[in-house]
Coordinates of C-alpha atoms and ligand atoms in Angstrom, one line a residue:
X1 CA -37.9 58.0 171.4
X2 CA -39.9 54.9 172.1
X3 CA -43.2 54.9 173.9
X4 CA -44.3 51.7 175.8
X5 CA -48.0 51.6 176.7
X6 CA -49.6 49.4 179.3
X7 CA -50.3 49.3 183.1
X8 CA -47.4 50.9 184.9
X9 CA -46.2 50.4 188.5
X10 CA -43.4 52.2 190.4
X11 CA -42.8 53.3 194.0
X12 CA -42.6 56.9 195.3
X13 CA -42.2 55.7 198.9
X14 CA -41.5 52.5 200.8
X15 CA -44.7 50.5 201.2
X16 CA -43.3 49.1 204.5
X17 CA -43.5 52.7 205.8
X18 CA -46.5 54.2 203.9
X19 CA -49.8 52.6 202.9
X20 CA -49.6 50.8 199.5
X21 CA -51.9 53.3 197.9
X22 CA -49.6 56.1 198.8
X23 CA -46.3 54.4 198.2
X24 CA -47.1 52.8 194.9
X25 CA -47.9 54.7 191.7
X26 CA -50.1 52.6 189.5
X27 CA -51.5 53.7 186.2
X28 CA -54.1 51.5 184.4
X29 CA -53.4 53.0 181.0
X30 CA -49.9 54.3 181.5
X31 CA -46.9 55.0 179.3
X32 CA -43.1 55.1 179.7
X33 CA -41.1 57.1 177.2
X34 CA -37.5 55.9 176.7
X35 CA -34.6 57.5 174.8
X36 CA -30.9 56.9 174.8
X37 CA -31.1 54.1 177.3
X38 CA -32.9 56.1 179.9
X39 CA -36.5 56.7 180.9
X40 CA -37.4 60.0 179.5
X41 CA -40.9 60.4 180.8
X42 CA -43.7 58.7 182.7
X43 CA -47.4 59.4 182.6
X44 CA -50.7 58.4 181.1
X45 CA -50.9 56.9 177.6
X46 CA -53.1 59.8 176.4
X47 CA -50.7 62.5 177.8
X48 CA -47.5 60.9 176.5
X49 CA -48.9 60.1 173.0
X50 CA -49.9 63.8 172.7
X51 CA -46.5 64.9 174.0
X52 CA -44.5 62.7 171.7
X53 CA -46.6 62.2 168.5
X54 CA -43.6 60.9 166.5
X55 CA -42.5 58.3 169.0
X56 CA -42.3 54.6 168.0
X57 CA -45.0 52.8 170.0
X58 CA -45.0 49.4 171.7
X59 CA -48.5 48.8 173.0
X60 CA -48.6 46.1 175.7
X61 CA -52.3 46.5 176.3
X62 CA -53.2 45.3 179.8
X63 CA -49.8 43.9 180.5
X64 CA -47.7 45.5 183.3
X65 CA -44.7 47.6 182.7
X66 CA -42.4 47.3 185.7
X67 CA -38.9 48.2 186.6
X68 CA -36.8 45.1 185.8
X69 CA -36.2 42.8 188.7
X70 CA -33.1 43.1 190.7
X71 CA -31.5 40.0 192.2
X72 CA -29.3 41.2 195.1
X73 CA -27.5 37.9 195.9
X74 CA -26.8 34.9 193.7
X75 CA -24.0 32.4 192.8
X76 CA -24.0 32.1 189.0
X77 CA -21.4 29.3 189.2
X78 CA -24.1 27.1 190.8
X79 CA -26.4 27.4 187.8
X80 CA -25.8 23.8 186.8
X81 CA -26.4 22.3 190.3
X82 CA -29.6 24.2 191.2
X83 CA -32.1 21.8 192.9
X84 CA -29.6 19.3 194.3
X85 CA -31.2 17.0 196.7
X86 CA -31.1 16.3 200.4
X87 CA -28.5 18.4 202.2
X88 CA -28.2 21.2 204.7
X89 CA -25.8 24.1 204.2
X90 CA -22.4 22.7 205.1
X91 CA -23.0 19.3 203.5
X92 CA -24.6 20.9 200.5
X93 CA -21.5 23.1 200.0
X94 CA -19.2 20.1 200.3
X95 CA -21.2 17.6 198.2
X96 CA -22.6 19.7 195.4
X97 CA -21.3 23.3 195.4
X98 CA -17.5 23.0 195.8
X99 CA -17.0 20.3 193.1
X100 CA -19.0 22.3 190.6
X101 CA -17.3 25.6 191.5
X102 CA -13.9 23.9 190.9
X103 CA -14.9 23.4 187.2
X104 CA -14.9 27.2 186.6
X105 CA -11.1 27.2 186.6
X106 CA -11.7 26.5 182.9
X107 CA -12.4 29.7 181.1
X108 CA -14.6 28.1 178.4
X109 CA -16.7 26.3 181.0
X110 CA -17.0 29.6 183.0
X111 CA -18.2 31.4 179.9
X112 CA -20.7 28.6 179.1
X113 CA -22.2 28.8 182.6
X114 CA -22.2 32.6 182.8
X115 CA -23.9 32.8 179.4
X116 CA -26.5 30.2 180.5
X117 CA -27.0 32.1 183.7
X118 CA -27.7 35.5 182.1
X119 CA -30.0 33.9 179.5
X120 CA -32.0 32.3 182.3
X121 CA -32.2 35.4 184.5
X122 CA -33.1 37.6 181.5
X123 CA -35.9 35.2 180.5
X124 CA -37.2 35.6 184.1
X125 CA -37.3 39.4 183.8
X126 CA -34.2 40.0 185.9
X127 CA -32.2 43.0 184.6
X128 CA -29.6 43.4 187.4
X129 CA -27.7 40.5 189.0
X130 CA -25.4 40.5 192.0
X131 CA -23.3 37.4 192.1
X132 CA -20.5 35.6 193.9
X133 CA -18.1 34.1 191.3
X134 CA -15.6 31.4 192.2
X135 CA -12.1 31.8 193.6
X136 CA -10.8 31.8 190.0
X137 CA -10.2 35.0 188.1
X138 CA -11.5 33.3 185.0
X139 CA -15.0 33.1 186.6
X140 CA -15.1 36.8 187.2
X141 CA -13.9 37.6 183.7
X142 CA -16.6 35.3 182.3
X143 CA -19.3 36.8 184.4
X144 CA -18.6 40.4 183.5
X145 CA -17.8 39.6 179.9
X146 CA -21.1 37.9 179.4
X147 CA -23.0 40.7 181.2
X148 CA -21.3 43.3 179.1
X149 CA -22.2 41.5 175.9
X150 CA -25.8 41.7 176.9
X151 CA -25.6 45.3 178.2
X152 CA -27.0 44.3 181.6
X153 CA -26.1 45.8 184.9
X154 CA -24.1 43.3 186.9
X155 CA -22.3 43.3 190.2
X156 CA -20.0 40.6 191.4
X157 CA -16.6 39.6 192.6
X158 CA -14.1 36.8 193.2
X159 CA -15.1 34.6 196.1
X160 CA -12.3 34.4 198.5
X161 CA -11.6 31.3 200.6
X162 CA -8.3 30.3 202.3
X163 CA -9.5 27.5 204.7
X164 CA -12.1 24.9 205.2
X165 CA -12.5 24.3 201.5
X166 CA -11.0 21.8 199.0
X167 CA -7.4 22.5 198.1
X168 CA -8.3 23.4 194.5
X169 CA -10.7 26.0 195.7
X170 CA -8.4 27.9 198.1
X171 CA -6.4 31.0 197.6
X172 CA -4.3 32.7 200.3
X173 CA -4.7 36.1 202.0
X174 CA -2.1 37.6 199.7
X175 CA -3.5 36.1 196.4
X176 CA -7.1 37.0 197.5
X177 CA -6.0 40.6 197.9
X178 CA -3.9 40.7 194.7
X179 CA -6.5 39.0 192.5
X180 CA -9.4 41.0 193.9
X181 CA -7.5 44.2 193.4
X182 CA -6.6 43.3 189.8
X183 CA -10.2 42.3 189.0
X184 CA -11.5 45.4 190.7
X185 CA -9.2 47.6 188.6
X186 CA -10.2 45.8 185.5
X187 CA -14.0 45.8 185.9
X188 CA -15.3 48.2 188.5
X189 CA -17.4 50.9 186.9
X190 CA -16.7 49.7 183.4
X191 CA -20.0 50.2 181.5
X192 CA -22.8 48.9 183.8
X193 CA -20.5 46.6 185.8
X194 CA -19.5 47.0 189.5
X195 CA -16.9 45.0 191.4
X196 CA -18.0 43.6 194.8
X197 CA -15.4 42.6 197.4
X198 CA -16.4 39.0 198.3
X199 CA -15.2 37.0 201.3
X200 CA -17.5 33.9 201.0
X201 CA -18.2 33.8 204.8
X202 CA -16.3 33.7 208.0
X203 CA -15.7 29.9 208.2
X204 CA -13.8 29.8 204.9
X205 CA -11.5 32.7 205.5
X206 CA -8.6 33.0 208.0
X207 CA -8.4 36.2 210.1
X208 CA -5.5 37.3 207.8
X209 CA -7.7 37.0 204.7
X210 CA -10.6 38.9 206.3
X211 CA -8.1 41.6 207.3
X212 CA -6.7 42.1 203.8
X213 CA -10.1 42.2 202.3
X214 CA -11.3 44.7 204.9
X215 CA -8.2 46.8 203.9
X216 CA -9.0 46.5 200.2
X217 CA -12.5 47.7 200.9
X218 CA -11.1 50.6 202.8
X219 CA -8.9 51.5 199.8
X220 CA -11.9 51.2 197.4
X221 CA -14.9 52.7 199.2
X222 CA -17.0 52.9 196.1
X223 CA -17.2 49.1 196.0
X224 CA -19.8 47.1 197.8
X225 CA -18.8 44.1 200.0
X226 CA -20.9 41.0 200.0
X227 CA -20.8 38.0 202.3
X228 CA -23.1 35.6 204.2
X229 CA -24.2 35.8 207.9
X230 CA -26.3 33.7 210.2
X231 CA -27.9 31.4 207.7
X232 CA -28.0 28.2 209.7
X233 CA -27.5 27.5 213.4
X234 CA -24.7 24.9 212.8
X235 CA -22.9 27.6 210.8
X236 CA -23.2 30.1 213.7
X237 CA -21.8 27.5 216.2
X238 CA -18.9 26.8 213.8
X239 CA -18.1 30.6 213.6
X240 CA -18.2 30.8 217.4
X241 CA -15.6 28.0 217.6
X242 CA -13.4 29.5 214.9
X243 CA -13.5 33.0 216.3
X244 CA -13.8 32.5 220.1
X245 CA -13.0 36.2 220.9
X246 CA -15.8 37.6 218.8
X247 CA -19.0 38.6 220.6
X248 CA -21.2 37.2 217.7
X249 CA -21.1 36.5 214.0
X250 CA -21.3 40.2 213.0
X251 CA -18.5 41.0 215.4
X252 CA -16.1 38.8 213.3
X253 CA -16.7 40.9 210.3
X254 CA -16.5 44.1 212.4
X255 CA -13.1 43.1 213.7
X256 CA -11.7 43.1 210.1
X257 CA -13.2 46.3 208.6
X258 CA -16.0 44.4 206.9
X259 CA -19.0 46.2 208.2
X260 CA -20.6 49.6 207.4
X261 CA -22.6 51.1 204.6
X262 CA -22.2 49.1 201.4
X263 CA -22.0 45.8 203.2
X264 CA -24.5 43.2 201.7
X265 CA -25.3 40.6 204.3
X266 CA -26.9 37.5 202.7
X267 CA -29.5 35.5 204.7
X268 CA -29.3 37.1 208.2
X269 CA -31.9 34.8 209.7
X270 CA -30.7 34.1 213.2
X271 CA -29.5 37.5 214.2
X272 CA -29.2 38.5 217.9
X273 CA -30.7 41.8 219.0
X274 CA -27.3 43.3 219.3
X275 CA -26.5 42.3 215.7
X276 CA -29.8 43.7 214.4
X277 CA -29.2 47.0 216.1
X278 CA -25.6 47.3 214.9
X279 CA -26.6 46.5 211.3
X280 CA -29.3 49.1 211.4
X281 CA -27.2 51.7 213.0
X282 CA -24.4 51.3 210.5
X283 CA -26.9 51.2 207.6
X284 CA -25.8 47.9 206.2
X285 CA -28.0 46.0 203.7
X286 CA -29.7 42.7 204.4
X287 CA -30.5 40.3 201.6
X288 CA -33.5 38.0 202.0
X289 CA -33.2 34.7 200.0
X290 CA -36.5 32.9 200.8
X291 CA -36.4 30.0 198.3
X292 CA -33.0 29.1 199.5
X293 CA -34.0 29.4 203.2
X294 CA -36.8 26.9 202.7
X295 CA -34.9 24.7 200.3
X296 CA -31.8 24.3 202.5
X297 CA -33.9 24.3 205.6
X298 CA -32.3 27.4 207.1
X299 CA -35.1 29.2 208.9
X300 CA -37.5 32.1 208.7
X301 CA -36.2 35.6 208.0
X302 CA -38.0 38.2 210.1
X303 CA -39.1 40.5 207.3
X304 CA -41.9 42.3 209.2
X305 CA -39.7 43.0 212.2
X306 CA -36.6 44.1 210.3
X307 CA -38.6 46.2 207.9
X308 CA -40.4 47.9 210.7
X309 CA -37.0 48.7 212.3
X310 CA -36.0 50.5 209.1
X311 CA -33.5 48.0 207.7
X312 CA -32.4 48.3 204.1
X313 CA -33.6 45.0 202.7
X314 CA -33.1 43.5 199.2
X315 CA -34.6 40.3 197.7
X316 CA -32.6 37.5 196.0
X317 CA -32.8 34.1 194.5
X318 CA -29.5 32.8 196.0
X319 CA -29.1 30.6 192.9
X320 CA -28.3 27.6 193.3
X321 CA -29.0 27.3 197.0
X322 CA -32.2 28.9 196.0
X323 CA -34.5 26.8 193.9
X324 CA -35.5 29.2 191.2
X325 CA -34.1 31.9 188.8
X326 CA -37.4 33.7 189.0
X327 CA -38.0 36.8 191.2
X328 CA -41.7 36.0 190.9
X329 CA -41.1 32.6 192.6
X330 CA -38.9 34.4 195.1
X331 CA -41.6 36.9 195.9
X332 CA -44.0 34.0 196.5
X333 CA -41.5 32.3 198.8
X334 CA -41.1 35.6 200.7
X335 CA -44.8 35.8 201.2
X336 CA -44.9 32.2 202.5
X337 CA -42.0 32.7 204.8
X338 CA -43.6 35.8 206.3
X339 CA -46.9 34.0 206.7
X340 CA -45.1 31.3 208.7
X341 CA -44.0 34.1 211.0
X342 CA -47.6 35.5 211.3
X343 CA -47.3 38.4 208.8
X344 CA -49.1 38.8 205.4
X345 CA -46.9 40.9 203.1
X346 CA -48.9 43.2 200.8
X347 CA -48.3 42.6 197.0
X348 CA -46.9 46.2 196.9
X349 CA -44.3 45.2 199.6
X350 CA -43.3 42.1 197.6
X351 CA -43.0 44.0 194.3
X352 CA -41.1 46.8 196.1
X353 CA -38.6 44.3 197.5
X354 CA -37.8 42.8 194.0
X355 CA -37.3 46.3 192.4
X356 CA -36.7 49.4 194.6
X357 CA -35.9 47.4 197.7
X358 CA -33.0 45.6 196.0
X359 CA -31.9 48.8 194.3
X360 CA -31.7 50.5 197.7
X361 CA -29.8 47.5 199.2
X362 CA -27.3 47.8 196.3
X363 CA -27.3 51.6 196.7
X364 CA -28.3 52.0 193.0
X365 CA -31.7 53.5 193.6
X366 CA -30.7 56.6 191.7
X367 CA -30.3 54.4 188.6
X368 CA -32.5 51.4 188.7
X369 CA -35.6 49.8 190.4
X370 CA -37.9 52.6 189.4
X371 CA -39.7 54.2 186.4
X372 CA -38.7 57.7 187.5
X373 CA -37.5 59.8 184.5
X374 CA -33.7 59.9 184.4
X375 CA -33.3 56.4 185.5
X376 CA -32.0 53.6 183.3
X377 CA -34.5 52.0 181.0
X378 CA -34.5 48.4 182.4
X379 CA -38.1 47.3 182.1
X380 CA -39.9 44.0 182.5
X381 CA -43.2 43.5 180.8
X382 CA -45.5 41.1 182.8
X383 CA -48.5 39.3 181.4
X384 CA -50.9 39.2 184.3
X385 CA -52.8 36.3 182.7
X386 CA -49.9 34.0 181.7
X387 CA -51.5 30.7 182.5
X388 CA -55.1 29.4 182.7
X389 CA -54.9 29.2 186.5
X390 CA -53.6 32.7 186.9
X391 CA -55.9 34.1 184.2
X392 CA -59.1 32.7 185.8
X393 CA -58.1 34.0 189.2
X394 CA -57.1 37.5 188.0
X395 CA -60.4 37.8 186.0
X396 CA -62.3 37.9 189.2
X397 CA -60.2 40.6 190.8
X398 CA -61.7 43.9 191.9
X399 CA -58.5 45.8 192.5
X400 CA -55.1 46.0 190.8
X401 CA -53.4 44.4 193.8
X402 CA -55.8 41.5 193.7
X403 CA -55.1 41.1 189.9
X404 CA -51.4 41.2 190.5
X405 CA -51.2 38.8 193.4
X406 CA -52.0 35.5 191.5
X407 CA -49.0 36.3 189.2
X408 CA -46.8 36.8 192.3
X409 CA -47.9 33.5 193.8
X410 CA -48.2 31.4 190.7
X411 CA -46.2 33.2 188.0
X412 CA -42.8 32.2 186.4
X413 CA -41.0 32.9 183.2
X414 CA -44.2 32.3 181.2
X415 CA -45.4 35.7 182.7
X416 CA -42.4 37.6 181.2
X417 CA -43.6 39.0 177.9
X418 CA -40.6 41.3 177.1
X419 CA -37.5 42.6 178.8
X420 CA -35.9 45.9 177.9
X421 CA -32.3 46.4 179.0
X422 CA -30.8 49.8 178.8
X423 CA -33.5 50.9 176.4
X424 CA -33.1 47.9 174.1
X425 CA -35.5 45.0 173.7
X426 CA -33.5 41.9 174.8
X427 CA -36.1 39.2 175.3
Ligands
LIG501 N1 -22.7 30.2 202.7 C1 -21.5 30.2 202.2 N2 -21.5 29.9 200.9 C2 -22.8 29.7 200.6 C3 -23.4 29.4 199.3 O1 -22.8 29.2 198.3 N3 -24.8 29.3 199.4 C4 -25.5 29.6 200.5 N4 -26.8 29.5 200.5 N5 -24.9 29.9 201.7 C5 -23.6 29.9 201.7
LIG502 ZN1 -25.2 32.9 198.9

């Protein structure tokens, strides 16, 4: 038994539905007991010290013990091309992304990038990642292999593309099905790993490929399915040209069995009212990628409106369309994007999105994203005074939320004091 002492923060309810003070459980001098990779108990430091007098103690003082951050959408193969200048989505894919993704055909390079990716995400306090790999099986093996070595929870899958991509980055409908199936059988539910069926997005798949991936999902309903939707207006126009019979972008996916609970829809910025209603009704998950949406110039996700309508929403870096590996920088961008739409997100709402919100989007809220006893001991310890600028602002704070907000807005990997993964200290 180990006892971690510090401030603790977890959510009993959704702060988009209940006031922050009700939804969040904050303890100024709290404690988390961990044993066998799980959270065994949660309470005040005094109570838990008395209850477990022999426990080994890690005293984090005034630092914050949080559930580890959960990144609900990323492209680990784009690690080495993050922050590439000057393009909008389709040009950015063709100029920077596709040439780099082609390099992951080489297993050694794929391992190098996957290892680099997990070291960066862990250093930023992220304990669960959800990633697109490349079309190559080697890239999926490298991703899961490097995650498994580190004991971290990882979701991902082979990106499928059989048109509108360079020749060396295309599969076929049949090989996409066969390779995805083989990888799924190899990795799904092994240790802390989950396979995600992954058509990149409607423009890079033929109807035949979308159909076989819909069938594969039907055959494997415990898998999630991830893709992109309505990120940029040019992309939406292109989809309308490619699929003239579809009512809208969502209808393309719907026509091939690629909608329903367990669908992870990245970006979802320019949705029509019909699409919003259908996504809500079928309980699909939306994934907000704010640093990407500003970096690639995509637009403003309607967090306030979608959350109010009861959507399941996760938060994500979208590495390397996104400009940071840090979920703190991502929370800051979510705050700024919402401000541009006239809504100030509460710090509790931002923290919820990066922990329990993403866990709910991934349908893993019974395991991660919380300090509730019985859940997995993935914990990130945050220094709330990690730089002189943050420290001087937090020093004047009168409430916990006011002390937390400067770290949300100005924090990065310097704020990450320790990271516990499955009950083990990793960083
Ligand atoms: N849409 C299709 N592929 C991608 C990608 O790699 N990144 C982003 N941001 N959008 C996409
Ligand atoms: Zn993406």
